[in-house]
Tab-separated table of C-alpha atoms in Angstrom:
chain	number	residue	atom	x	y	z
G	158	UNK	CA	0.074	-0.167	0.236
G	159	UNK	CA	1.163	3.609	-0.260
G	160	UNK	CA	1.774	5.694	2.158
G	161	UNK	CA	3.829	9.275	2.471
G	162	UNK	CA	6.153	10.005	5.301
G	163	UNK	CA	6.625	13.099	6.917
G	164	UNK	CA	9.420	13.259	9.131
G	165	UNK	CA	9.530	16.708	10.719
G	166	UNK	CA	6.635	16.192	13.564
G	167	UNK	CA	7.186	20.345	14.322
G	168	UNK	CA	8.589	23.576	12.946
G	169	UNK	CA	9.471	26.860	13.992
G	170	UNK	CA	10.302	29.922	11.305
G	171	UNK	CA	10.708	33.173	11.594
G	172	UNK	CA	8.696	35.518	9.618
G	173	UNK	CA	10.006	36.013	6.924
G	174	UNK	CA	12.368	33.449	6.230
G	175	UNK	CA	12.120	30.665	4.355
G	176	UNK	CA	9.902	27.129	5.266
G	177	UNK	CA	10.612	24.002	3.271
G	178	UNK	CA	8.483	21.221	5.065
G	179	UNK	CA	9.765	17.631	4.405
G	180	UNK	CA	7.262	14.512	2.599
G	181	UNK	CA	8.410	10.426	1.627
G	182	UNK	CA	6.743	8.816	-0.043
G	183	UNK	CA	6.722	4.846	-0.986
G	184	UNK	CA	5.091	3.445	-4.030
G	185	UNK	CA	6.875	1.775	-7.529
G	186	UNK	CA	4.810	3.977	-9.837
G	187	UNK	CA	4.078	7.395	-10.376
G	188	UNK	CA	2.647	8.575	-7.024
G	189	UNK	CA	-0.390	11.555	-7.211
G	190	UNK	CA	0.515	13.619	-4.206
G	191	UNK	CA	-1.012	16.418	-2.867
G	192	UNK	CA	-0.107	18.938	0.420
G	193	UNK	CA	-3.268	19.982	2.414
G	194	UNK	CA	-3.508	22.789	5.134
G	195	UNK	CA	-5.122	22.802	7.867
G	196	UNK	CA	-5.492	25.893	10.478
G	197	UNK	CA	-7.157	25.499	13.871
G	198	UNK	CA	-10.554	24.264	13.851
G	199	UNK	CA	-10.848	24.358	9.868
G	200	UNK	CA	-11.533	21.492	7.400
G	201	UNK	CA	-8.264	20.665	5.115
G	202	UNK	CA	-7.644	23.010	2.431
G	203	UNK	CA	-5.266	21.825	-1.050
G	204	UNK	CA	-2.040	24.576	-1.402
G	205	UNK	CA	-0.751	21.619	-4.137
G	206	UNK	CA	-0.649	18.635	-6.039
G	207	UNK	CA	1.754	16.404	-8.517
G	208	UNK	CA	-0.058	13.875	-11.098
G	209	UNK	CA	2.915	13.981	-13.401
G	210	UNK	CA	4.987	16.053	-15.997
G	211	UNK	CA	6.650	19.247	-14.393
G	212	UNK	CA	8.256	18.261	-11.289
G	213	UNK	CA	8.024	21.792	-9.545
G	214	UNK	CA	4.608	22.403	-8.936
G	215	UNK	CA	3.215	26.324	-8.073
G	216	UNK	CA	0.723	26.316	-5.406
G	217	UNK	CA	-1.979	28.751	-3.724
G	218	UNK	CA	-0.609	31.279	-1.093
G	219	UNK	CA	3.166	31.533	-2.350
G	220	UNK	CA	4.054	28.230	-1.958
G	221	UNK	CA	5.595	25.152	-4.848
G	222	UNK	CA	6.538	21.623	-4.177
G	223	UNK	CA	8.939	19.624	-5.877
G	224	UNK	CA	9.128	15.705	-7.001
G	225	UNK	CA	12.022	14.251	-7.006
G	226	UNK	CA	11.982	10.352	-8.042
G	227	UNK	CA	15.475	9.678	-7.097
G	228	UNK	CA	15.070	10.461	-3.632
G	229	UNK	CA	11.029	9.561	-2.949
G	230	UNK	CA	10.385	13.316	-2.075
G	231	UNK	CA	7.668	15.965	-3.034
G	232	UNK	CA	8.927	18.213	-0.297
G	233	UNK	CA	7.489	21.481	0.420
G	234	UNK	CA	8.750	25.057	0.156
G	235	UNK	CA	7.855	28.998	0.556
G	236	UNK	CA	10.390	31.393	0.115
G	237	UNK	CA	9.200	33.778	2.916
G	238	UNK	CA	6.349	32.617	5.715
G	239	UNK	CA	4.195	34.896	6.738
G	240	UNK	CA	2.139	34.419	10.107
G	241	UNK	CA	-0.966	33.554	8.562
G	242	UNK	CA	1.103	30.279	7.511
G	243	UNK	CA	1.063	29.092	11.118
G	244	UNK	CA	-0.504	25.591	10.584
G	245	UNK	CA	-0.279	21.945	10.248
G	246	UNK	CA	0.760	20.805	7.034
G	247	UNK	CA	0.147	16.706	5.984
G	248	UNK	CA	1.479	15.502	2.727
G	249	UNK	CA	-0.940	12.808	0.949
G	250	UNK	CA	-0.664	10.248	-1.748
G	251	UNK	CA	-3.789	8.877	-3.723
G	252	UNK	CA	-5.122	5.248	-3.238
G	253	UNK	CA	-7.242	5.019	-5.893
G	254	UNK	CA	-8.964	7.814	-4.629
G	255	UNK	CA	-8.683	7.940	-1.333
G	256	UNK	CA	-5.879	10.255	-0.179
G	257	UNK	CA	-3.244	8.246	2.498
G	258	UNK	CA	-2.303	11.238	4.776
G	259	UNK	CA	1.037	11.658	6.383
G	260	UNK	CA	0.829	12.756	10.469
G	261	UNK	CA	1.515	16.072	8.817
G	262	UNK	CA	3.918	19.006	10.265
G	263	UNK	CA	3.196	21.712	12.573
G	264	UNK	CA	4.297	24.821	11.396
G	265	UNK	CA	4.874	27.766	14.121
G	266	UNK	CA	5.697	31.361	12.924
G	267	UNK	CA	7.700	33.767	15.501
G	268	UNK	CA	7.978	37.529	15.036
K	268	UNK	CA	-21.671	28.884	-0.429
K	269	UNK	CA	-20.918	25.717	-2.212
K	270	UNK	CA	-18.653	23.916	-0.609
K	271	UNK	CA	-18.486	20.826	1.849
K	272	UNK	CA	-20.514	21.299	5.198
K	273	UNK	CA	-21.087	19.234	7.975
K	274	UNK	CA	-23.374	19.350	10.880
K	275	UNK	CA	-23.000	19.498	13.768
K	276	UNK	CA	-19.925	20.802	13.611
K	277	UNK	CA	-19.001	20.508	17.564
K	278	UNK	CA	-20.788	17.086	19.055
K	279	UNK	CA	-21.080	16.726	22.967
K	280	UNK	CA	-21.870	12.968	24.761
K	281	UNK	CA	-22.144	10.276	27.562
K	282	UNK	CA	-20.779	7.443	26.530
K	283	UNK	CA	-23.107	4.539	25.737
K	284	UNK	CA	-25.311	7.307	23.232
K	285	UNK	CA	-25.400	7.319	19.819
K	286	UNK	CA	-24.796	10.243	17.291
K	287	UNK	CA	-25.030	11.460	14.167
K	288	UNK	CA	-23.233	13.557	11.746
K	289	UNK	CA	-24.632	15.007	7.856
K	290	UNK	CA	-21.868	15.459	4.940
K	291	UNK	CA	-23.411	17.564	1.778
K	292	UNK	CA	-20.697	17.773	-1.097
K	293	UNK	CA	-20.094	19.872	-3.013
K	294	UNK	CA	-23.368	19.408	-5.414
K	295	UNK	CA	-22.153	17.849	-8.893
K	296	UNK	CA	-19.341	15.917	-6.478
K	297	UNK	CA	-20.446	11.928	-7.012
K	298	UNK	CA	-17.965	10.169	-4.607
K	299	UNK	CA	-17.644	11.123	-0.398
K	300	UNK	CA	-15.994	10.335	1.947
K	301	UNK	CA	-15.580	10.273	5.658
K	302	UNK	CA	-11.760	10.566	7.769
K	303	UNK	CA	-11.158	10.741	11.525
K	304	UNK	CA	-9.051	12.486	12.564
K	305	UNK	CA	-7.115	12.252	16.151
K	306	UNK	CA	-5.166	14.941	18.120
K	307	UNK	CA	-2.093	15.313	16.352
K	308	UNK	CA	-2.051	12.945	13.559
K	309	UNK	CA	-3.187	13.254	10.311
K	310	UNK	CA	-6.738	11.954	8.820
K	311	UNK	CA	-7.131	8.530	8.477
K	312	UNK	CA	-9.666	7.061	6.207
K	313	UNK	CA	-12.988	5.499	7.467
K	314	UNK	CA	-15.549	4.491	4.039
K	315	UNK	CA	-16.177	6.135	1.159
K	316	UNK	CA	-18.756	6.261	-1.364
K	317	UNK	CA	-19.444	6.260	-5.552
K	318	UNK	CA	-22.794	7.896	-5.791
K	319	UNK	CA	-25.381	5.752	-3.283
K	320	UNK	CA	-22.910	2.694	-3.314
K	321	UNK	CA	-20.352	2.202	-0.388
K	322	UNK	CA	-16.957	1.214	-1.733
K	323	UNK	CA	-15.017	0.448	0.735
K	324	UNK	CA	-14.641	0.689	4.480
K	325	UNK	CA	-11.936	0.872	6.795
K	326	UNK	CA	-10.994	-1.796	9.175
K	327	UNK	CA	-11.351	1.546	11.502
K	328	UNK	CA	-14.937	1.128	10.604
K	329	UNK	CA	-15.922	-0.783	13.738
K	330	UNK	CA	-19.485	-2.339	13.901
K	331	UNK	CA	-20.919	0.584	16.066
K	332	UNK	CA	-20.241	2.669	13.148
K	333	UNK	CA	-22.852	2.977	9.721
K	334	UNK	CA	-22.324	5.328	6.584
K	335	UNK	CA	-24.859	6.058	4.147
K	336	UNK	CA	-25.525	8.055	1.199
K	337	UNK	CA	-29.396	7.519	0.789
K	338	UNK	CA	-29.950	9.421	-2.719
K	339	UNK	CA	-26.567	9.523	-3.624
K	340	UNK	CA	-25.932	13.172	-1.716
K	341	UNK	CA	-26.091	14.056	1.386
K	342	UNK	CA	-24.865	11.310	3.788
K	343	UNK	CA	-24.555	10.116	7.867
K	344	UNK	CA	-22.913	8.789	9.698
K	345	UNK	CA	-24.176	7.234	12.595
K	346	UNK	CA	-22.272	5.858	15.762
K	347	UNK	CA	-23.461	3.802	18.447
K	348	UNK	CA	-23.112	3.292	21.593
K	349	UNK	CA	-20.420	6.128	21.649
K	350	UNK	CA	-17.012	5.181	23.874
K	351	UNK	CA	-14.261	7.559	25.022
K	352	UNK	CA	-11.531	7.061	22.301
K	353	UNK	CA	-14.430	7.157	19.394
K	354	UNK	CA	-13.556	11.556	20.522
K	355	UNK	CA	-12.441	12.574	17.674
K	356	UNK	CA	-12.545	15.329	14.173
K	357	UNK	CA	-14.895	13.926	11.633
K	358	UNK	CA	-14.138	15.114	8.078
K	359	UNK	CA	-15.958	14.096	4.870
K	360	UNK	CA	-14.666	15.645	1.960
K	361	UNK	CA	-16.142	14.440	-1.290
K	362	UNK	CA	-14.399	14.536	-5.462
K	363	UNK	CA	-15.754	14.589	-8.560
K	364	UNK	CA	-14.192	10.862	-9.907
K	365	UNK	CA	-11.374	10.893	-12.321
K	366	UNK	CA	-9.623	7.450	-13.190
K	367	UNK	CA	-8.635	8.017	-8.809
K	368	UNK	CA	-6.440	11.483	-8.953
K	369	UNK	CA	-8.258	11.550	-5.616
K	370	UNK	CA	-8.422	15.455	-5.289
K	371	UNK	CA	-10.296	16.097	-2.190
K	372	UNK	CA	-12.667	19.245	-1.397
K	373	UNK	CA	-13.321	19.164	2.649
K	374	UNK	CA	-15.475	19.905	5.147
K	375	UNK	CA	-14.435	22.636	8.287
K	376	UNK	CA	-15.484	19.137	10.271
K	377	UNK	CA	-17.629	17.642	12.894
K	378	UNK	CA	-15.709	17.427	16.359
K	379	UNK	CA	-17.300	14.834	18.980
K	380	UNK	CA	-16.233	14.804	22.644
K	381	UNK	CA	-17.704	11.933	24.537
K	382	UNK	CA	-17.493	12.553	28.240
């Protein structure tokens, strides 16, 4: 079965600094990969997705992610974080239409 | 607002009581999913429907849990004889099935607290 792993449970970043969240997947073929964000008490919002083609995908809110088959990774990046980016971020892979989520990375933004 | 809506948003109940959650998906979406999320964890798949047919149920869905989508539109998730371990956020999502690519749109969830 497909799975994703998010190695970092918690990340603290200063406002204006860059952010990178790690995600590793386990699947033989090209997976369908997603990043979702969840603000406190809210549902999940899709940031971006990768199905095929260009390995660098752009998403909403200034986020991007890069698919690297050689490293089985799909890391999320943002060049300059804003206080409003404080949230929990989930990487997910699609398993015949069902999403399998990682455990999430909590992002704290400091002034 | 034409997003996924869930009701109620919060439910507090005593152990042993039954609770029911409702989900209204995006109107043209034929797939509907239920997930459970506990504190500090990612959402865990429970079950999903393609129109009115329930196609898959997770092992997490014990006999006390039942989900329906009678007319292929809204869905209900019922938990009978609730236990404290059922306390969680129950998330509903919908999608327009296209080759199983799995882009899901989520509601804001129904938070259950079992005392």
